[in-house]
PDB file of C-alpha atoms in Angstrom:
ATOM      1  CA  GLY A   1      24.833 -81.357  79.404  1.00 75.00           C
ATOM      2  CA  ASN A   2      25.653 -79.425  76.288  1.00 82.00           C
ATOM      3  CA  SER A   3      28.156 -76.608  76.351  1.00 88.00           C
ATOM      4  CA  VAL A   4      30.194 -74.466  73.997  1.00 93.00           C
ATOM      5  CA  THR A   5      33.535 -72.906  74.892  1.00 94.00           C
ATOM      6  CA  GLN A   6      35.010 -70.054  72.889  1.00 95.00           C
ATOM      7  CA  MET A   7      38.287 -68.234  73.208  1.00 88.00           C
ATOM      8  CA  GLU A   8      38.045 -65.057  75.213  1.00 85.00           C
ATOM      9  CA  GLY A   9      38.319 -61.785  73.422  1.00 86.00           C
ATOM     10  CA  PRO A  10      38.789 -59.219  72.355  1.00 94.00           C
ATOM     11  CA  VAL A  11      40.782 -60.363  69.381  1.00 96.00           C
ATOM     12  CA  THR A  12      42.500 -57.383  67.789  1.00 97.00           C
ATOM     13  CA  LEU A  13      43.917 -57.740  64.286  1.00 97.00           C
ATOM     14  CA  SER A  14      45.173 -55.507  61.527  1.00 97.00           C
ATOM     15  CA  GLU A  15      43.333 -55.462  58.222  1.00 97.00           C
ATOM     16  CA  GLU A  16      44.237 -58.402  55.945  1.00 97.00           C
ATOM     17  CA  ALA A  17      45.489 -60.519  58.855  1.00 97.00           C
ATOM     18  CA  PHE A  18      44.502 -64.170  59.252  1.00 98.00           C
ATOM     19  CA  LEU A  19      41.741 -64.880  61.754  1.00 97.00           C
ATOM     20  CA  THR A  20      41.118 -67.916  63.921  1.00 97.00           C
ATOM     21  CA  ILE A  21      38.496 -68.004  66.658  1.00 97.00           C
ATOM     22  CA  ASN A  22      38.537 -71.273  68.567  1.00 97.00           C
ATOM     23  CA  CYS A  23      35.376 -73.122  69.526  1.00 97.00           C
ATOM     24  CA  THR A  24      35.058 -76.482  71.250  1.00 97.00           C
ATOM     25  CA  TYR A  25      31.912 -78.200  72.365  1.00 95.00           C
ATOM     26  CA  THR A  26      30.544 -80.877  74.657  1.00 92.00           C
ATOM     27  CA  ALA A  27      27.428 -82.720  73.568  1.00 87.00           C
ATOM     28  CA  THR A  28      25.916 -86.170  73.339  1.00 80.00           C
ATOM     29  CA  GLY A  29      25.320 -87.591  69.912  1.00 79.00           C
ATOM     30  CA  TYR A  30      26.011 -85.624  66.770  1.00 82.00           C
ATOM     31  CA  PRO A  31      25.020 -81.981  67.165  1.00 87.00           C
ATOM     32  CA  SER A  32      24.714 -79.412  64.416  1.00 88.00           C
ATOM     33  CA  LEU A  33      27.199 -76.556  64.800  1.00 92.00           C
ATOM     34  CA  PHE A  34      26.817 -72.894  63.939  1.00 93.00           C
ATOM     35  CA  TRP A  35      28.611 -69.582  63.886  1.00 96.00           C
ATOM     36  CA  TYR A  36      26.559 -66.451  64.380  1.00 95.00           C
ATOM     37  CA  VAL A  37      27.774 -62.859  64.064  1.00 96.00           C
ATOM     38  CA  GLN A  38      26.463 -59.817  65.920  1.00 94.00           C
ATOM     39  CA  TYR A  39      27.318 -56.393  64.529  1.00 93.00           C
ATOM     40  CA  PRO A  40      27.083 -53.410  66.904  1.00 88.00           C
ATOM     41  CA  GLY A  41      23.511 -52.575  67.817  1.00 84.00           C
ATOM     42  CA  GLU A  42      22.046 -55.486  65.856  1.00 87.00           C
ATOM     43  CA  GLY A  43      20.708 -58.962  66.442  1.00 89.00           C
ATOM     44  CA  LEU A  44      22.605 -62.141  65.673  1.00 92.00           C
ATOM     45  CA  GLN A  45      22.870 -63.353  62.087  1.00 92.00           C
ATOM     46  CA  LEU A  46      23.683 -66.868  60.987  1.00 92.00           C
ATOM     47  CA  LEU A  47      27.147 -66.849  59.413  1.00 96.00           C
ATOM     48  CA  LEU A  48      27.635 -70.532  58.612  1.00 95.00           C
ATOM     49  CA  LYS A  49      26.741 -73.996  59.797  1.00 93.00           C
ATOM     50  CA  ALA A  50      27.728 -77.671  59.564  1.00 93.00           C
ATOM     51  CA  THR A  51      25.448 -80.565  60.348  1.00 88.00           C
ATOM     52  CA  LYS A  52      27.769 -83.580  60.356  1.00 88.00           C
ATOM     53  CA  ALA A  53      31.363 -84.552  60.965  1.00 92.00           C
ATOM     54  CA  ASP A  54      33.911 -83.290  58.414  1.00 95.00           C
ATOM     55  CA  ASP A  55      31.399 -80.854  56.910  1.00 94.00           C
ATOM     56  CA  LYS A  56      32.819 -77.440  56.129  1.00 97.00           C
ATOM     57  CA  GLY A  57      30.557 -74.418  56.444  1.00 95.00           C
ATOM     58  CA  SER A  58      31.561 -71.295  54.558  1.00 97.00           C
ATOM     59  CA  ASN A  59      30.183 -67.815  53.919  1.00 96.00           C
ATOM     60  CA  LYS A  60      31.628 -64.359  53.168  1.00 95.00           C
ATOM     61  CA  GLY A  61      35.184 -65.708  53.234  1.00 97.00           C
ATOM     62  CA  PHE A  62      34.711 -67.358  56.643  1.00 98.00           C
ATOM     63  CA  GLU A  63      35.097 -71.107  57.057  1.00 98.00           C
ATOM     64  CA  ALA A  64      34.719 -73.666  59.828  1.00 98.00           C
ATOM     65  CA  THR A  65      35.126 -77.444  59.737  1.00 98.00           C
ATOM     66  CA  TYR A  66      33.196 -79.817  62.005  1.00 96.00           C
ATOM     67  CA  ARG A  67      35.880 -81.932  63.707  1.00 96.00           C
ATOM     68  CA  LYS A  68      34.316 -84.685  65.768  1.00 93.00           C
ATOM     69  CA  GLU A  69      37.639 -86.164  66.875  1.00 94.00           C
ATOM     70  CA  THR A  70      38.637 -82.900  68.556  1.00 95.00           C
ATOM     71  CA  THR A  71      35.038 -81.698  69.218  1.00 95.00           C
ATOM     72  CA  SER A  72      35.914 -78.397  67.581  1.00 97.00           C
ATOM     73  CA  PHE A  73      34.461 -75.940  65.077  1.00 97.00           C
ATOM     74  CA  HIS A  74      37.064 -73.200  64.753  1.00 98.00           C
ATOM     75  CA  LEU A  75      36.212 -70.138  62.671  1.00 98.00           C
ATOM     76  CA  GLU A  76      38.809 -68.930  60.153  1.00 98.00           C
ATOM     77  CA  LYS A  77      39.185 -66.186  57.584  1.00 98.00           C
ATOM     78  CA  GLY A  78      42.219 -65.614  55.434  1.00 97.00           C
ATOM     79  CA  SER A  79      42.109 -61.809  55.272  1.00 96.00           C
ATOM     80  CA  VAL A  80      39.928 -59.804  57.639  1.00 97.00           C
ATOM     81  CA  GLN A  81      38.466 -56.392  56.909  1.00 97.00           C
ATOM     82  CA  VAL A  82      37.464 -53.542  59.199  1.00 97.00           C
ATOM     83  CA  SER A  83      33.843 -54.389  58.399  1.00 96.00           C
ATOM     84  CA  ASP A  84      34.315 -57.822  60.041  1.00 97.00           C
ATOM     85  CA  SER A  85      34.542 -56.155  63.457  1.00 97.00           C
ATOM     86  CA  ALA A  86      31.743 -57.752  65.464  1.00 96.00           C
ATOM     87  CA  VAL A  87      31.038 -60.337  68.151  1.00 95.00           C
ATOM     88  CA  TYR A  88      31.116 -63.950  66.956  1.00 97.00           C
ATOM     89  CA  PHE A  89      29.150 -66.717  68.667  1.00 95.00           C
ATOM     90  CA  CYS A  90      29.639 -70.439  68.293  1.00 96.00           C
ATOM     91  CA  ALA A  91      26.503 -72.508  68.944  1.00 93.00           C
ATOM     92  CA  LEU A  92      25.279 -76.071  68.864  1.00 89.00           C
ATOM     93  CA  SER A  93      21.982 -77.829  68.455  1.00 84.00           C
ATOM     94  CA  ARG A  94      21.455 -81.346  69.704  1.00 73.00           C
ATOM     95  CA  PRO A  95      19.958 -83.761  67.216  1.00 64.00           C
ATOM     96  CA  GLY A  96      16.635 -85.519  67.521  1.00 60.00           C
ATOM     97  CA  THR A  97      13.291 -84.340  68.736  1.00 56.00           C
ATOM     98  CA  GLY A  98      12.397 -82.794  72.003  1.00 57.00           C
ATOM     99  CA  ARG A  99      12.413 -79.541  73.810  1.00 57.00           C
ATOM    100  CA  ARG A 100      15.690 -77.819  73.277  1.00 66.00           C
ATOM    101  CA  ALA A 101      17.133 -74.618  71.920  1.00 77.00           C
ATOM    102  CA  LEU A 102      20.479 -73.569  70.551  1.00 85.00           C
ATOM    103  CA  THR A 103      23.256 -73.434  73.132  1.00 87.00           C
ATOM    104  CA  PHE A 104      25.577 -70.490  72.585  1.00 91.00           C
ATOM    105  CA  GLY A 105      29.157 -69.859  73.587  1.00 93.00           C
ATOM    106  CA  SER A 106      30.058 -66.672  75.410  1.00 92.00           C
ATOM    107  CA  GLY A 107      30.984 -64.791  72.251  1.00 94.00           C
ATOM    108  CA  THR A 108      34.326 -63.468  71.001  1.00 96.00           C
ATOM    109  CA  ARG A 109      34.708 -59.814  70.088  1.00 95.00           C
ATOM    110  CA  LEU A 110      36.806 -59.159  66.977  1.00 97.00           C
ATOM    111  CA  GLN A 111      38.286 -55.724  66.407  1.00 97.00           C
ATOM    112  CA  VAL A 112      39.969 -55.101  63.055  1.00 97.00           C
ATOM    113  CA  GLN A 113      42.117 -52.023  62.771  1.00 96.00           C
ATOM    114  CA  PRO A 114      42.882 -50.285  59.449  1.00 94.00           C
TER     115      PRO A 114
ATOM    116  CA  ASP B  14      10.564 -57.260  54.421  1.00 69.00           C
ATOM    117  CA  THR B  15      10.618 -60.742  55.915  1.00 66.00           C
ATOM    118  CA  ALA B  16      11.986 -60.491  59.405  1.00 91.00           C
ATOM    119  CA  VAL B  17      11.655 -60.775  63.134  1.00 95.00           C
ATOM    120  CA  SER B  18      10.675 -57.409  64.556  1.00 95.00           C
ATOM    121  CA  GLN B  19      10.724 -56.376  68.197  1.00 95.00           C
ATOM    122  CA  THR B  20       9.334 -53.305  69.863  1.00 95.00           C
ATOM    123  CA  PRO B  21      10.437 -51.193  71.536  1.00 96.00           C
ATOM    124  CA  LYS B  22      14.115 -51.009  70.662  1.00 94.00           C
ATOM    125  CA  TYR B  23      14.943 -49.180  73.878  1.00 96.00           C
ATOM    126  CA  LEU B  24      13.066 -49.239  77.176  1.00 97.00           C
ATOM    127  CA  VAL B  25      14.051 -47.267  80.263  1.00 97.00           C
ATOM    128  CA  THR B  26      11.859 -47.740  83.297  1.00 97.00           C
ATOM    129  CA  GLN B  27      11.870 -47.546  87.068  1.00 97.00           C
ATOM    130  CA  MET B  28      12.150 -50.422  89.488  1.00 97.00           C
ATOM    131  CA  GLY B  29       8.830 -51.971  90.358  1.00 97.00           C
ATOM    132  CA  ASN B  30       7.141 -51.135  87.063  1.00 97.00           C
ATOM    133  CA  ASP B  31       5.521 -53.663  84.715  1.00 97.00           C
ATOM    134  CA  LYS B  32       6.510 -53.619  81.048  1.00 97.00           C
ATOM    135  CA  SER B  33       5.999 -55.645  77.867  1.00 97.00           C
ATOM    136  CA  ILE B  34       8.159 -56.332  74.843  1.00 98.00           C
ATOM    137  CA  LYS B  35       6.484 -57.413  71.621  1.00 97.00           C
ATOM    138  CA  CYS B  36       7.830 -59.702  68.936  1.00 97.00           C
ATOM    139  CA  GLU B  37       6.424 -60.615  65.538  1.00 97.00           C
ATOM    140  CA  GLN B  38       7.802 -62.765  62.726  1.00 96.00           C
ATOM    141  CA  ASN B  39       6.503 -62.976  59.168  1.00 95.00           C
ATOM    142  CA  LEU B  40       8.733 -65.872  58.108  1.00 92.00           C
ATOM    143  CA  GLY B  41       6.115 -68.558  58.605  1.00 91.00           C
ATOM    144  CA  HIS B  42       8.259 -70.199  61.292  1.00 90.00           C
ATOM    145  CA  ASP B  43       6.669 -72.498  63.836  1.00 88.00           C
ATOM    146  CA  THR B  44       9.009 -71.852  66.765  1.00 90.00           C
ATOM    147  CA  MET B  45       9.842 -68.618  68.585  1.00 92.00           C
ATOM    148  CA  TYR B  46      12.250 -67.848  71.422  1.00 93.00           C
ATOM    149  CA  TRP B  47      13.237 -65.247  73.962  1.00 95.00           C
ATOM    150  CA  TYR B  48      16.910 -64.913  74.870  1.00 94.00           C
ATOM    151  CA  LYS B  49      18.508 -62.617  77.432  1.00 95.00           C
ATOM    152  CA  GLN B  50      21.937 -61.145  76.686  1.00 93.00           C
ATOM    153  CA  ASP B  51      23.815 -59.780  79.665  1.00 90.00           C
ATOM    154  CA  SER B  52      26.459 -57.042  79.745  1.00 88.00           C
ATOM    155  CA  LYS B  53      29.182 -59.592  78.928  1.00 86.00           C
ATOM    156  CA  LYS B  54      27.287 -60.658  75.791  1.00 86.00           C
ATOM    157  CA  PHE B  55      26.368 -64.059  77.234  1.00 88.00           C
ATOM    158  CA  LEU B  56      23.126 -65.365  75.679  1.00 90.00           C
ATOM    159  CA  LYS B  57      20.740 -67.386  77.793  1.00 90.00           C
ATOM    160  CA  ILE B  58      17.527 -69.040  76.579  1.00 89.00           C
ATOM    161  CA  MET B  59      14.474 -68.003  78.551  1.00 92.00           C
ATOM    162  CA  PHE B  60      11.438 -69.389  76.724  1.00 90.00           C
ATOM    163  CA  SER B  61      10.465 -71.135  73.547  1.00 90.00           C
ATOM    164  CA  TYR B  62       7.066 -71.618  71.940  1.00 89.00           C
ATOM    165  CA  ASN B  63       6.204 -74.014  69.148  1.00 87.00           C
ATOM    166  CA  ASN B  64       2.941 -73.226  67.412  1.00 84.00           C
ATOM    167  CA  LYS B  65       1.616 -71.379  70.475  1.00 82.00           C
ATOM    168  CA  GLU B  66       2.655 -74.151  72.874  1.00 85.00           C
ATOM    169  CA  LEU B  67       5.276 -73.444  75.551  1.00 87.00           C
ATOM    170  CA  ILE B  68       8.080 -75.959  75.042  1.00 83.00           C
ATOM    171  CA  ILE B  69      11.008 -74.447  76.906  1.00 80.00           C
ATOM    172  CA  ASN B  70      10.735 -72.629  80.203  1.00 80.00           C
ATOM    173  CA  GLU B  71      14.165 -72.200  81.720  1.00 81.00           C
ATOM    174  CA  THR B  72      14.895 -71.126  85.257  1.00 78.00           C
ATOM    175  CA  VAL B  73      13.491 -67.641  84.978  1.00 87.00           C
ATOM    176  CA  PRO B  74      11.749 -65.669  87.750  1.00 90.00           C
ATOM    177  CA  ASN B  75       7.995 -65.986  87.477  1.00 91.00           C
ATOM    178  CA  ARG B  76       7.869 -62.201  87.100  1.00 95.00           C
ATOM    179  CA  PHE B  77       8.597 -63.004  83.440  1.00 95.00           C
ATOM    180  CA  SER B  78       5.602 -64.303  81.527  1.00 94.00           C
ATOM    181  CA  PRO B  79       5.599 -65.051  77.805  1.00 94.00           C
ATOM    182  CA  LYS B  80       2.407 -64.925  75.775  1.00 93.00           C
ATOM    183  CA  SER B  81       1.866 -66.263  72.286  1.00 93.00           C
ATOM    184  CA  PRO B  82      -1.520 -65.270  70.826  1.00 92.00           C
ATOM    185  CA  ASP B  83      -0.619 -66.973  67.536  1.00 92.00           C
ATOM    186  CA  LYS B  84       2.455 -68.614  66.068  1.00 90.00           C
ATOM    187  CA  ALA B  85       3.658 -65.341  64.524  1.00 95.00           C
ATOM    188  CA  HIS B  86       3.753 -63.465  67.830  1.00 96.00           C
ATOM    189  CA  LEU B  87       5.583 -64.007  71.105  1.00 96.00           C
ATOM    190  CA  ASN B  88       5.399 -61.240  73.668  1.00 96.00           C
ATOM    191  CA  LEU B  89       7.276 -60.956  76.943  1.00 97.00           C
ATOM    192  CA  HIS B  90       5.700 -59.355  79.975  1.00 97.00           C
ATOM    193  CA  ILE B  91       7.794 -58.492  83.005  1.00 96.00           C
ATOM    194  CA  ASN B  92       6.274 -57.612  86.373  1.00 96.00           C
ATOM    195  CA  SER B  93       7.917 -55.732  89.232  1.00 97.00           C
ATOM    196  CA  LEU B  94      11.073 -54.916  87.324  1.00 97.00           C
ATOM    197  CA  GLU B  95      14.385 -55.141  89.188  1.00 97.00           C
ATOM    198  CA  LEU B  96      17.801 -53.626  88.510  1.00 96.00           C
ATOM    199  CA  GLY B  97      19.144 -57.067  87.558  1.00 94.00           C
ATOM    200  CA  ASP B  98      16.650 -57.312  84.715  1.00 96.00           C
ATOM    201  CA  SER B  99      18.646 -54.726  82.781  1.00 96.00           C
ATOM    202  CA  ALA B 100      19.882 -56.484  79.648  1.00 96.00           C
ATOM    203  CA  VAL B 101      19.243 -56.824  75.949  1.00 95.00           C
ATOM    204  CA  TYR B 102      16.361 -59.177  75.166  1.00 96.00           C
ATOM    205  CA  PHE B 103      16.327 -60.921  71.818  1.00 95.00           C
ATOM    206  CA  CYS B 104      13.426 -62.583  70.120  1.00 96.00           C
ATOM    207  CA  ALA B 105      14.192 -65.264  67.531  1.00 94.00           C
ATOM    208  CA  SER B 106      12.341 -67.730  65.356  1.00 92.00           C
ATOM    209  CA  SER B 107      13.179 -70.931  63.533  1.00 89.00           C
ATOM    210  CA  GLN B 108      11.556 -73.314  61.102  1.00 83.00           C
ATOM    211  CA  ASP B 109      12.041 -76.273  63.427  1.00 71.00           C
ATOM    212  CA  GLN B 110      12.585 -76.664  67.133  1.00 63.00           C
ATOM    213  CA  GLN B 111      16.365 -76.836  66.993  1.00 57.00           C
ATOM    214  CA  GLY B 112      16.990 -74.492  64.099  1.00 55.00           C
ATOM    215  CA  ALA B 113      19.214 -77.181  62.664  1.00 53.00           C
ATOM    216  CA  ARG B 114      17.491 -77.310  59.315  1.00 55.00           C
ATOM    217  CA  GLY B 115      17.050 -74.417  56.942  1.00 52.00           C
ATOM    218  CA  HIS B 116      18.701 -71.180  57.990  1.00 60.00           C
ATOM    219  CA  GLY B 117      19.030 -71.674  61.723  1.00 78.00           C
ATOM    220  CA  TYR B 118      17.543 -68.988  63.911  1.00 88.00           C
ATOM    221  CA  THR B 119      16.479 -65.542  62.712  1.00 90.00           C
ATOM    222  CA  PHE B 120      16.942 -62.923  65.402  1.00 92.00           C
ATOM    223  CA  GLY B 121      15.265 -59.619  66.004  1.00 94.00           C
ATOM    224  CA  SER B 122      17.447 -56.576  66.566  1.00 92.00           C
ATOM    225  CA  GLY B 123      16.946 -56.656  70.324  1.00 94.00           C
ATOM    226  CA  THR B 124      15.320 -54.571  73.045  1.00 96.00           C
ATOM    227  CA  ARG B 125      17.704 -52.849  75.407  1.00 96.00           C
ATOM    228  CA  LEU B 126      15.978 -52.703  78.793  1.00 97.00           C
ATOM    229  CA  THR B 127      17.409 -50.400  81.436  1.00 97.00           C
ATOM    230  CA  VAL B 128      15.904 -50.462  84.901  1.00 97.00           C
ATOM    231  CA  VAL B 129      16.750 -47.450  87.060  1.00 97.00           C
TER     232      VAL B 129
END
């Protein structure tokens, strides 16, 4: 079946530090891959996505590259801010038709200290 | 505002009660979902409807019953509430069944259910 594995948190960084949150997946075929962000007390928001191998999704300074050879979609940001503190979820969607929903990883909490 | 809106935001109730959570989206999406988020933030799909048709029904106690009167609404009714039902419940919608096209899923802000 499909699954998404994320690094356990919390990840605690100082402001302006470099961020990497690892995500690997297991799926048949060529899934679409997503990163969602959940700020305290809010619902999830789509941060970025990639729909095929070697695609790079980017938004708000965050980037992730779809690596089929390593089945990974690691999230990176060059310089984090306190306002980036949130829980980040990696997710995948299997291609094709049929009855399926997004499969989410367990989430990684990021805490950025001033 | 275009959005997915859930009510209520907070719900505290006693064991054994029956309660409902309502969800509405004005995005024109065809597919809606209910997810349960536990205390460790793990998200698990419960149900999905596409144009009022139930398309995903995961292993969920039959005390949980979704109802979709039209494609813009997906409500969740829970009978005989138990302590283990305490969680945050998220409604979401998408343009297509996988959310792979367009902007993925749009989530509501969640309903925090506490059963005492």
